[in-house]
Amino acid sequence: MKKHIQNLKGISILLVLLAIGCKSNSQQAATVDLPAKVINETEISWKSNFEEALAEAKNRGELLFVECYSPTCPYCLALEPFFKEPEVAKKYNSNFINFKLNVTEAEQVKYLNERNIWLPSFPMFLYFDGDGNLVHQSSADPNIASINGNADAALNPETRASSFAKRFKDGERSVEFLANYASFARVIKDTTAGINAANALYEVYPKDKLSSEESWELTKKAVDDLDNGFAQHWFNHVDEAAAFEKEEGHADNQNNILGGILQRTLYGPKGKEFSIDELKKVRLYMARIKASQYADNTLWEFETKANIREGNLPQALAVGNKMINTFKGNGSAYVYITRVFTDNFPDNSYVKSAKSWLVSALPTITQDNVRAEYYYELARLNQKDGETEKAKLNAKTAVDLATKIGTKLEKFNTLYESIK
């Protein structure tokens, strides 16, 4: 039942309670002791506090509309005049409690972080039920049809984003639907759903239109996975993407878009298992988006682990030595590199090199927290090399430093107690 509390004036308390009983669970807390809403038809009425706005939405049995914006975003600013259009004001003030969320203010962004919501772009329209669950998400164009169309989609349980998973399972495969589903999955950080929707989108998309501006826009909206067909196409046609971005006034933004796809893939579940050949392709793609200078720092750990998995131990050690030279004078980096090798190397053939890394690191380390980690890693190397007394001494030093700075002692104590 889509009726709202403000439309029930003049109806008996009994009928009000019956109407509330037909609402979703998030709306069942609606009460009848709130003052009737005064509908401003000249502009959207914005609440000043998120939590209070959410509480009112719950009490009234309505949705909370949140416009996520940046005060320096030209596209966000282009929407502002339309929030003062009577047709928009009446729609939103009648059906929602409204709140503007400034993405540059940490105090406001925390409300998104608490709900594990990620904004790949803004402006972004979010619609929450009274329990704070995100039920719909959409971008918006600066026109009445787009803004009010988003409201209509959010108000309808059969079209709002919370229906997407079921509709996908039931076989819906239109381009618009799949793009919207993949976009929503990104926002709620559902990696698997996002990959599945974006792959299905590529399957149904006409391949003779892959170089079109529409294809590029779909990639920006829906794709987070390097293996997706859209991503593969545009990494091989970067100049064409650059032309679209330049025409929109966003010169070189294609590098940010494609770089984001690379980053999210690398640091997602797939990246952890990338082979050396796949990582070579990543290096090539980084060169195409003018990011070669970051390749070593970004990929060395992935390459080290891939070489170890593939049995290329000398190559893995060569990567470690290369990065030691790259981070010369950075003792904290040396300690981290040593940890990666100790955590992953299958034998002790790296230990001699790792000890030399730490010996050269110590003079550059001044912070007690880094020194604690240094002695912890050195004790692990001693232990692997059969140097029990040195291992015990260094592990004790690590424990003392960790105690001094008040950090968690569990791993330090565990190492110390394991040395016999």
CSV table of C-alpha atoms in Angstrom, one decimal:
chain,number,residue,atom,x,y,z
A,1,MET,CA,0.0,0.0,0.0
A,2,LYS,CA,1.6,3.3,-1.1
A,3,LYS,CA,-0.5,5.8,0.8
A,4,HIS,CA,1.3,8.0,3.1
A,5,ILE,CA,0.4,9.4,6.5
A,6,GLN,CA,-0.3,12.9,5.2
A,7,ASN,CA,-3.0,11.5,2.9
A,8,LEU,CA,-4.9,9.9,5.8
A,9,LYS,CA,-6.2,13.1,7.4
A,10,GLY,CA,-9.9,12.7,8.4
A,11,ILE,CA,-9.7,8.9,8.6
A,12,SER,CA,-10.3,7.2,11.9
A,13,ILE,CA,-7.5,6.0,14.1
A,14,LEU,CA,-8.6,2.4,13.3
A,15,LEU,CA,-8.2,2.9,9.6
A,16,VAL,CA,-4.9,4.6,10.1
A,17,LEU,CA,-3.6,1.5,12.0
A,18,LEU,CA,-5.0,-0.8,9.4
A,19,ALA,CA,-3.2,1.2,6.7
A,20,ILE,CA,0.1,1.1,8.7
A,21,GLY,CA,-0.3,-2.7,9.0
A,22,CYS,CA,-0.1,-3.0,5.2
A,23,LYS,CA,3.2,-1.1,5.0
A,24,SER,CA,6.6,-2.7,4.8
A,25,ASN,CA,8.4,-3.6,8.1
A,26,SER,CA,10.4,-0.3,8.0
A,27,GLN,CA,7.2,1.6,7.9
A,28,GLN,CA,5.3,-0.2,10.6
A,29,ALA,CA,6.7,2.2,13.3
A,30,ALA,CA,4.8,5.1,11.8
A,31,THR,CA,2.8,7.0,14.4
A,32,VAL,CA,-0.2,9.3,14.2
A,33,ASP,CA,0.9,11.8,16.8
A,34,LEU,CA,3.1,13.8,14.5
A,35,PRO,CA,1.8,17.1,13.2
A,36,ALA,CA,0.6,17.1,9.6
A,37,LYS,CA,3.3,17.8,7.1
A,38,VAL,CA,3.2,21.3,5.6
A,39,ILE,CA,4.0,20.8,1.9
A,40,ASN,CA,6.2,23.6,0.6
A,41,GLU,CA,5.5,23.7,-3.2
A,42,THR,CA,8.2,26.3,-4.0
A,43,GLU,CA,11.4,24.3,-3.2
A,44,ILE,CA,12.5,21.1,-1.5
A,45,SER,CA,12.5,21.4,2.2
A,46,TRP,CA,15.8,20.0,3.6
A,47,LYS,CA,16.4,18.8,7.1
A,48,SER,CA,19.5,19.9,8.8
A,49,ASN,CA,20.3,16.7,10.7
A,50,PHE,CA,20.6,13.2,9.1
A,51,GLU,CA,19.6,11.2,12.2
A,52,GLU,CA,16.6,13.4,13.0
A,53,ALA,CA,15.6,13.2,9.3
A,54,LEU,CA,15.8,9.4,9.4
A,55,ALA,CA,13.8,9.3,12.6
A,56,GLU,CA,11.1,11.4,11.1
A,57,ALA,CA,11.0,9.3,8.0
A,58,LYS,CA,10.5,6.2,10.2
A,59,ASN,CA,7.8,7.8,12.2
A,60,ARG,CA,5.9,9.0,9.2
A,61,GLY,CA,6.4,5.7,7.3
A,62,GLU,CA,8.1,7.5,4.4
A,63,LEU,CA,11.5,7.2,2.7
A,64,LEU,CA,14.5,9.4,3.5
A,65,PHE,CA,15.9,11.1,0.3
A,66,VAL,CA,19.5,12.0,0.5
A,67,GLU,CA,21.2,14.1,-2.2
A,68,CYS,CA,25.0,13.5,-2.0
A,69,TYR,CA,26.8,16.4,-3.5
A,70,SER,CA,30.0,18.4,-3.5
A,71,PRO,CA,29.8,22.2,-3.3
A,72,THR,CA,32.5,22.4,-6.0
A,73,CYS,CA,30.9,20.0,-8.4
A,74,PRO,CA,29.5,21.8,-11.4
A,75,TYR,CA,27.1,19.0,-12.2
A,76,CYS,CA,25.8,19.1,-8.6
A,77,LEU,CA,25.3,22.9,-8.9
A,78,ALA,CA,23.4,22.4,-12.2
A,79,LEU,CA,20.8,20.4,-10.2
A,80,GLU,CA,20.1,23.1,-7.6
A,81,PRO,CA,17.7,25.3,-9.7
A,82,PHE,CA,15.5,22.2,-10.3
A,83,PHE,CA,15.1,21.6,-6.5
A,84,LYS,CA,13.1,24.9,-6.5
A,85,GLU,CA,10.8,23.9,-9.3
A,86,PRO,CA,7.2,23.5,-8.0
A,87,GLU,CA,6.7,20.1,-9.6
A,88,VAL,CA,9.9,18.8,-8.0
A,89,ALA,CA,9.2,20.4,-4.6
A,90,LYS,CA,5.7,19.0,-4.4
A,91,LYS,CA,6.9,15.5,-5.4
A,92,TYR,CA,9.7,15.3,-2.8
A,93,ASN,CA,8.1,17.2,0.0
A,94,SER,CA,4.9,15.1,-0.2
A,95,ASN,CA,6.6,11.7,-0.4
A,96,PHE,CA,10.0,12.0,1.3
A,97,ILE,CA,11.9,13.5,4.2
A,98,ASN,CA,14.9,15.2,2.5
A,99,PHE,CA,18.5,15.7,3.5
A,100,LYS,CA,21.5,17.2,1.6
A,101,LEU,CA,24.8,15.3,2.4
A,102,ASN,CA,28.0,17.2,1.7
A,103,VAL,CA,30.6,14.7,0.6
A,104,THR,CA,33.4,17.0,1.7
A,105,GLU,CA,32.3,16.9,5.3
A,106,ALA,CA,33.6,13.9,7.3
A,107,GLU,CA,30.9,14.3,9.9
A,108,GLN,CA,28.2,13.7,7.2
A,109,VAL,CA,30.1,11.1,5.2
A,110,LYS,CA,30.2,8.9,8.3
A,111,TYR,CA,26.5,8.1,7.8
A,112,LEU,CA,27.5,6.5,4.5
A,113,ASN,CA,30.5,4.7,6.0
A,114,GLU,CA,28.3,3.3,8.8
A,115,ARG,CA,26.1,1.7,6.1
A,116,ASN,CA,29.0,0.5,4.0
A,117,ILE,CA,28.0,2.7,1.1
A,118,TRP,CA,30.5,3.9,-1.5
A,119,LEU,CA,30.0,6.8,-3.9
A,120,PRO,CA,31.7,6.2,-7.2
A,121,SER,CA,30.5,9.6,-8.4
A,122,PHE,CA,28.3,12.5,-7.4
A,123,PRO,CA,25.8,13.9,-7.4
A,124,MET,CA,24.2,10.7,-6.2
A,125,PHE,CA,20.6,10.3,-5.1
A,126,LEU,CA,20.1,7.8,-2.2
A,127,TYR,CA,16.8,6.7,-0.8
A,128,PHE,CA,16.6,5.0,2.6
A,129,ASP,CA,13.8,3.3,4.4
A,130,GLY,CA,13.0,4.2,8.0
A,131,ASP,CA,15.5,1.7,9.4
A,132,GLY,CA,18.3,3.2,7.4
A,133,ASN,CA,18.5,0.5,4.7
A,134,LEU,CA,19.3,1.8,1.2
A,135,VAL,CA,16.4,0.8,-1.0
A,136,HIS,CA,17.2,2.9,-4.1
A,137,GLN,CA,20.1,4.7,-5.7
A,138,SER,CA,20.5,6.7,-8.9
A,139,SER,CA,22.4,9.5,-10.6
A,140,ALA,CA,20.4,12.4,-11.9
A,141,ASP,CA,20.3,14.8,-14.8
A,142,PRO,CA,19.5,18.5,-14.4
A,143,ASN,CA,15.9,18.3,-15.5
A,144,ILE,CA,12.5,17.7,-13.9
A,145,ALA,CA,11.9,14.4,-15.7
A,146,SER,CA,15.1,12.8,-14.4
A,147,ILE,CA,14.7,14.1,-10.8
A,148,ASN,CA,11.1,13.1,-10.5
A,149,GLY,CA,11.6,9.9,-12.4
A,150,ASN,CA,14.1,8.9,-9.7
A,151,ALA,CA,11.5,9.6,-7.1
A,152,ASP,CA,8.9,7.5,-8.8
A,153,ALA,CA,11.3,4.6,-9.1
A,154,ALA,CA,12.2,4.8,-5.5
A,155,LEU,CA,8.6,4.9,-4.4
A,156,ASN,CA,7.7,1.7,-6.3
A,157,PRO,CA,8.8,-1.5,-4.6
A,158,GLU,CA,8.8,-3.2,-8.0
A,159,THR,CA,11.2,-0.7,-9.7
A,160,ARG,CA,13.5,0.5,-6.8
A,161,ALA,CA,17.0,-0.9,-6.6
A,162,SER,CA,16.2,-3.3,-3.8
A,163,SER,CA,14.3,-5.3,-6.4
A,164,PHE,CA,17.2,-5.7,-8.7
A,165,ALA,CA,18.7,-8.9,-7.3
A,166,LYS,CA,15.4,-10.7,-7.7
A,167,ARG,CA,14.7,-9.3,-11.2
A,168,PHE,CA,18.2,-10.4,-12.3
A,169,LYS,CA,17.7,-13.9,-10.9
A,170,ASP,CA,14.3,-14.0,-12.7
A,171,GLY,CA,16.1,-13.2,-16.0
A,172,GLU,CA,15.6,-9.5,-16.7
A,173,ARG,CA,18.4,-8.5,-19.1
A,174,SER,CA,17.7,-5.1,-20.6
A,175,VAL,CA,20.7,-2.8,-21.1
A,176,GLU,CA,19.2,-0.1,-18.8
A,177,PHE,CA,18.4,-2.5,-16.1
A,178,LEU,CA,21.7,-4.3,-16.1
A,179,ALA,CA,23.6,-0.9,-16.0
A,180,ASN,CA,21.5,0.2,-13.1
A,181,TYR,CA,22.0,-3.1,-11.2
A,182,ALA,CA,25.8,-3.0,-11.7
A,183,SER,CA,25.8,0.6,-10.5
A,184,PHE,CA,23.8,-0.2,-7.4
A,185,ALA,CA,26.0,-3.1,-6.6
A,186,ARG,CA,29.0,-0.8,-6.7
A,187,VAL,CA,27.4,1.6,-4.2
A,188,ILE,CA,26.6,-1.2,-1.7
A,189,LYS,CA,30.0,-2.8,-2.3
A,190,ASP,CA,28.5,-6.1,-3.6
A,191,THR,CA,31.5,-7.1,-5.8
A,192,THR,CA,30.0,-10.4,-7.0
A,193,ALA,CA,26.7,-8.9,-8.0
A,194,GLY,CA,28.4,-6.0,-9.7
A,195,ILE,CA,30.7,-8.3,-11.7
A,196,ASN,CA,27.8,-10.6,-12.7
A,197,ALA,CA,25.6,-7.7,-13.8
A,198,ALA,CA,28.3,-5.9,-15.7
A,199,ASN,CA,29.3,-9.1,-17.5
A,200,ALA,CA,25.7,-9.7,-18.4
A,201,LEU,CA,25.5,-6.1,-19.7
A,202,TYR,CA,28.5,-6.8,-22.0
A,203,GLU,CA,26.9,-10.0,-23.3
A,204,VAL,CA,23.7,-8.2,-24.4
A,205,TYR,CA,25.3,-5.0,-25.6
A,206,PRO,CA,25.6,-4.6,-29.4
A,207,LYS,CA,29.3,-5.2,-30.2
A,208,ASP,CA,29.1,-2.9,-33.2
A,209,LYS,CA,28.5,0.0,-30.7
A,210,LEU,CA,31.5,-0.8,-28.4
A,211,SER,CA,33.4,2.3,-29.5
A,212,SER,CA,30.4,4.6,-29.0
A,213,GLU,CA,30.0,7.3,-26.3
A,214,GLU,CA,27.2,5.3,-24.9
A,215,SER,CA,29.5,2.3,-24.4
A,216,TRP,CA,32.0,4.5,-22.6
A,217,GLU,CA,29.3,6.0,-20.3
A,218,LEU,CA,28.1,2.4,-19.5
A,219,THR,CA,31.7,1.5,-18.6
A,220,LYS,CA,32.0,4.5,-16.3
A,221,LYS,CA,28.7,3.7,-14.6
A,222,ALA,CA,28.8,-0.1,-14.3
A,223,VAL,CA,32.3,-1.6,-14.7
A,224,ASP,CA,34.7,-2.4,-11.9
A,225,ASP,CA,36.4,-5.6,-13.2
A,226,LEU,CA,39.4,-5.7,-15.6
A,227,ASP,CA,38.2,-8.9,-17.2
A,228,ASN,CA,34.9,-7.3,-18.3
A,229,GLY,CA,34.5,-6.9,-22.0
A,230,PHE,CA,33.9,-3.2,-21.8
A,231,ALA,CA,37.1,-2.7,-19.7
A,232,GLN,CA,39.1,-4.8,-22.2
A,233,HIS,CA,37.8,-2.7,-25.1
A,234,TRP,CA,38.5,0.7,-23.6
A,235,PHE,CA,42.0,-0.2,-22.4
A,236,ASN,CA,42.7,-1.0,-26.0
A,237,HIS,CA,41.0,2.2,-27.2
A,238,VAL,CA,42.2,4.8,-24.7
A,239,ASP,CA,42.5,7.6,-27.2
A,240,GLU,CA,38.8,7.3,-28.1
A,241,ALA,CA,37.8,7.5,-24.5
A,242,ALA,CA,40.1,10.5,-24.1
A,243,ALA,CA,38.3,12.2,-26.9
A,244,PHE,CA,34.9,11.7,-25.2
A,245,GLU,CA,36.2,13.0,-21.9
A,246,LYS,CA,37.8,16.1,-23.6
A,247,GLU,CA,34.6,16.9,-25.4
A,248,GLU,CA,32.8,16.9,-22.0
A,249,GLY,CA,35.4,19.2,-20.5
A,250,HIS,CA,37.2,16.5,-18.5
A,251,ALA,CA,40.5,16.2,-20.2
A,252,ASP,CA,42.4,13.0,-19.2
A,253,ASN,CA,39.6,11.8,-16.9
A,254,GLN,CA,39.7,8.5,-18.9
A,255,ASN,CA,42.9,7.7,-17.0
A,256,ASN,CA,41.2,8.1,-13.7
A,257,ILE,CA,38.2,6.0,-14.8
A,258,LEU,CA,40.4,3.2,-16.2
A,259,GLY,CA,42.9,3.5,-13.3
A,260,GLY,CA,40.0,3.0,-10.9
A,261,ILE,CA,39.0,-0.2,-12.7
A,262,LEU,CA,42.6,-1.5,-12.4
A,263,GLN,CA,42.9,-0.5,-8.8
A,264,ARG,CA,39.6,-2.1,-7.7
A,265,THR,CA,40.4,-5.3,-9.6
A,266,LEU,CA,43.9,-5.5,-8.1
A,267,TYR,CA,42.8,-5.0,-4.6
A,268,GLY,CA,39.7,-7.2,-5.0
A,269,PRO,CA,39.5,-11.0,-4.7
A,270,LYS,CA,40.8,-11.6,-8.2
A,271,GLY,CA,43.9,-9.5,-7.9
A,272,LYS,CA,45.2,-11.7,-5.1
A,273,GLU,CA,45.4,-14.6,-7.5
A,274,PHE,CA,46.7,-12.8,-10.6
A,275,SER,CA,49.4,-14.7,-12.4
A,276,ILE,CA,52.7,-13.2,-13.7
A,277,ASP,CA,51.2,-13.0,-17.2
A,278,GLU,CA,48.1,-11.2,-15.9
A,279,LEU,CA,50.3,-8.8,-14.0
A,280,LYS,CA,52.3,-8.1,-17.1
A,281,LYS,CA,49.0,-7.1,-18.8
A,282,VAL,CA,48.3,-4.8,-15.8
A,283,ARG,CA,51.7,-3.1,-16.4
A,284,LEU,CA,50.9,-2.6,-20.0
A,285,TYR,CA,47.5,-1.1,-19.2
A,286,MET,CA,49.1,1.2,-16.6
A,287,ALA,CA,51.4,2.5,-19.4
A,288,ARG,CA,48.4,3.2,-21.6
A,289,ILE,CA,46.9,5.4,-18.9
A,290,LYS,CA,50.2,7.1,-18.3
A,291,ALA,CA,50.8,5.5,-14.9
A,292,SER,CA,54.0,3.6,-15.6
A,293,GLN,CA,55.8,5.5,-12.9
A,294,TYR,CA,53.6,3.9,-10.3
A,295,ALA,CA,53.8,0.4,-11.6
A,296,ASP,CA,56.7,-0.9,-9.4
A,297,ASN,CA,55.3,0.5,-6.2
A,298,THR,CA,51.8,-0.8,-7.0
A,299,LEU,CA,52.7,-4.2,-8.3
A,300,TRP,CA,55.8,-5.5,-6.5
A,301,GLU,CA,53.9,-7.3,-3.8
A,302,PHE,CA,51.5,-8.9,-6.3
A,303,GLU,CA,54.5,-10.0,-8.4
A,304,THR,CA,56.4,-11.3,-5.5
A,305,LYS,CA,53.5,-13.5,-4.4
A,306,ALA,CA,52.7,-14.6,-8.0
A,307,ASN,CA,56.3,-15.6,-8.5
A,308,ILE,CA,56.3,-17.6,-5.3
A,309,ARG,CA,53.0,-19.3,-6.3
A,310,GLU,CA,54.4,-20.2,-9.6
A,311,GLY,CA,57.7,-21.5,-8.2
A,312,ASN,CA,59.9,-18.7,-9.5
A,313,LEU,CA,61.7,-18.1,-6.2
A,314,PRO,CA,64.8,-16.4,-7.7
A,315,GLN,CA,62.6,-14.0,-9.6
A,316,ALA,CA,60.6,-13.3,-6.4
A,317,LEU,CA,63.8,-12.5,-4.5
A,318,ALA,CA,64.9,-10.3,-7.4
A,319,VAL,CA,61.7,-8.2,-7.0
A,320,GLY,CA,62.4,-7.8,-3.3
A,321,ASN,CA,66.0,-6.6,-4.0
A,322,LYS,CA,64.7,-4.2,-6.6
A,323,MET,CA,62.2,-2.7,-4.2
A,324,ILE,CA,64.9,-2.4,-1.4
A,325,ASN,CA,66.9,-0.2,-3.8
A,326,THR,CA,63.7,1.7,-4.8
A,327,PHE,CA,62.9,2.5,-1.1
A,328,LYS,CA,66.5,3.2,-0.1
A,329,GLY,CA,66.6,5.0,3.2
A,330,ASN,CA,63.0,4.0,4.1
A,331,GLY,CA,63.3,1.7,7.0
A,332,SER,CA,59.6,1.2,7.4
A,333,ALA,CA,59.4,0.0,3.8
A,334,TYR,CA,62.3,-2.4,4.4
A,335,VAL,CA,60.5,-4.0,7.4
A,336,TYR,CA,57.3,-4.4,5.3
A,337,ILE,CA,59.1,-6.0,2.4
A,338,THR,CA,60.8,-8.4,4.8
A,339,ARG,CA,57.4,-9.3,6.3
A,340,VAL,CA,55.9,-10.1,2.9
A,341,PHE,CA,58.8,-12.5,2.2
A,342,THR,CA,58.6,-14.2,5.6
A,343,ASP,CA,54.9,-14.6,5.4
A,344,ASN,CA,55.0,-16.2,1.9
A,345,PHE,CA,58.4,-17.6,1.0
A,346,PRO,CA,58.3,-21.5,1.1
A,347,ASP,CA,61.9,-22.0,2.3
A,348,ASN,CA,64.8,-20.1,4.0
A,349,SER,CA,66.8,-19.2,0.9
A,350,TYR,CA,65.7,-15.6,1.2
A,351,VAL,CA,66.8,-15.2,4.8
A,352,LYS,CA,70.3,-14.0,4.2
A,353,SER,CA,69.1,-11.3,1.8
A,354,ALA,CA,66.3,-10.3,4.2
A,355,LYS,CA,68.8,-9.9,7.1
A,356,SER,CA,70.9,-7.6,5.1
A,357,TRP,CA,67.8,-5.5,4.3
A,358,LEU,CA,67.0,-5.1,8.0
A,359,VAL,CA,70.6,-4.3,8.9
A,360,SER,CA,70.5,-1.4,6.5
A,361,ALA,CA,67.1,-0.4,7.7
A,362,LEU,CA,67.8,0.1,11.4
A,363,PRO,CA,69.7,3.4,11.2
A,364,THR,CA,66.8,5.0,9.4
A,365,ILE,CA,64.2,3.9,12.0
A,366,THR,CA,63.4,6.4,14.7
A,367,GLN,CA,59.7,5.7,15.7
A,368,ASP,CA,59.1,3.1,18.4
A,369,ASN,CA,56.2,1.5,16.6
A,370,VAL,CA,58.4,0.8,13.5
A,371,ARG,CA,61.2,-0.3,15.8
A,372,ALA,CA,58.9,-2.8,17.4
A,373,GLU,CA,58.0,-4.2,14.0
A,374,TYR,CA,61.7,-4.2,13.0
A,375,TYR,CA,62.7,-6.4,16.0
A,376,TYR,CA,59.7,-8.6,15.5
A,377,GLU,CA,60.7,-9.4,11.9
A,378,LEU,CA,64.3,-9.8,12.8
A,379,ALA,CA,63.4,-12.3,15.5
A,380,ARG,CA,61.4,-14.2,12.9
A,381,LEU,CA,64.4,-14.4,10.6
A,382,ASN,CA,66.7,-15.5,13.5
A,383,GLN,CA,64.2,-18.2,14.3
A,384,LYS,CA,64.1,-19.4,10.7
A,385,ASP,CA,68.0,-19.5,10.7
A,386,GLY,CA,68.2,-21.5,13.9
A,387,GLU,CA,69.6,-18.6,15.9
A,388,THR,CA,67.5,-19.2,19.0
A,389,GLU,CA,69.2,-16.9,21.5
A,390,LYS,CA,69.2,-14.0,19.0
A,391,ALA,CA,65.6,-14.7,18.2
A,392,LYS,CA,64.6,-14.7,21.9
A,393,LEU,CA,66.5,-11.4,22.5
A,394,ASN,CA,65.0,-9.6,19.5
A,395,ALA,CA,61.5,-10.9,20.2
A,396,LYS,CA,61.8,-9.6,23.8
A,397,THR,CA,62.9,-6.2,22.5
A,398,ALA,CA,59.9,-6.2,20.3
A,399,VAL,CA,57.6,-7.0,23.2
A,400,ASP,CA,59.2,-4.2,25.3
A,401,LEU,CA,58.7,-1.6,22.6
A,402,ALA,CA,55.2,-2.7,21.9
A,403,THR,CA,54.4,-2.5,25.6
A,404,LYS,CA,56.0,1.0,25.8
A,405,ILE,CA,53.7,2.4,23.0
A,406,GLY,CA,50.6,0.6,24.2
A,407,THR,CA,49.9,-1.4,21.0
A,408,LYS,CA,48.3,-4.8,21.0
A,409,LEU,CA,50.7,-7.4,22.4
A,410,GLU,CA,49.2,-10.6,21.1
A,411,LYS,CA,51.4,-11.3,18.1
A,412,PHE,CA,54.6,-10.1,19.9
A,413,ASN,CA,53.9,-12.3,22.9
A,414,THR,CA,53.0,-15.3,20.7
A,415,LEU,CA,56.3,-15.0,18.8
A,416,TYR,CA,58.3,-14.7,22.0
A,417,GLU,CA,56.7,-17.7,23.6
A,418,SER,CA,57.2,-19.8,20.5
A,419,ILE,CA,60.9,-19.5,20.6
A,420,LYS,CA,62.3,-22.4,22.6
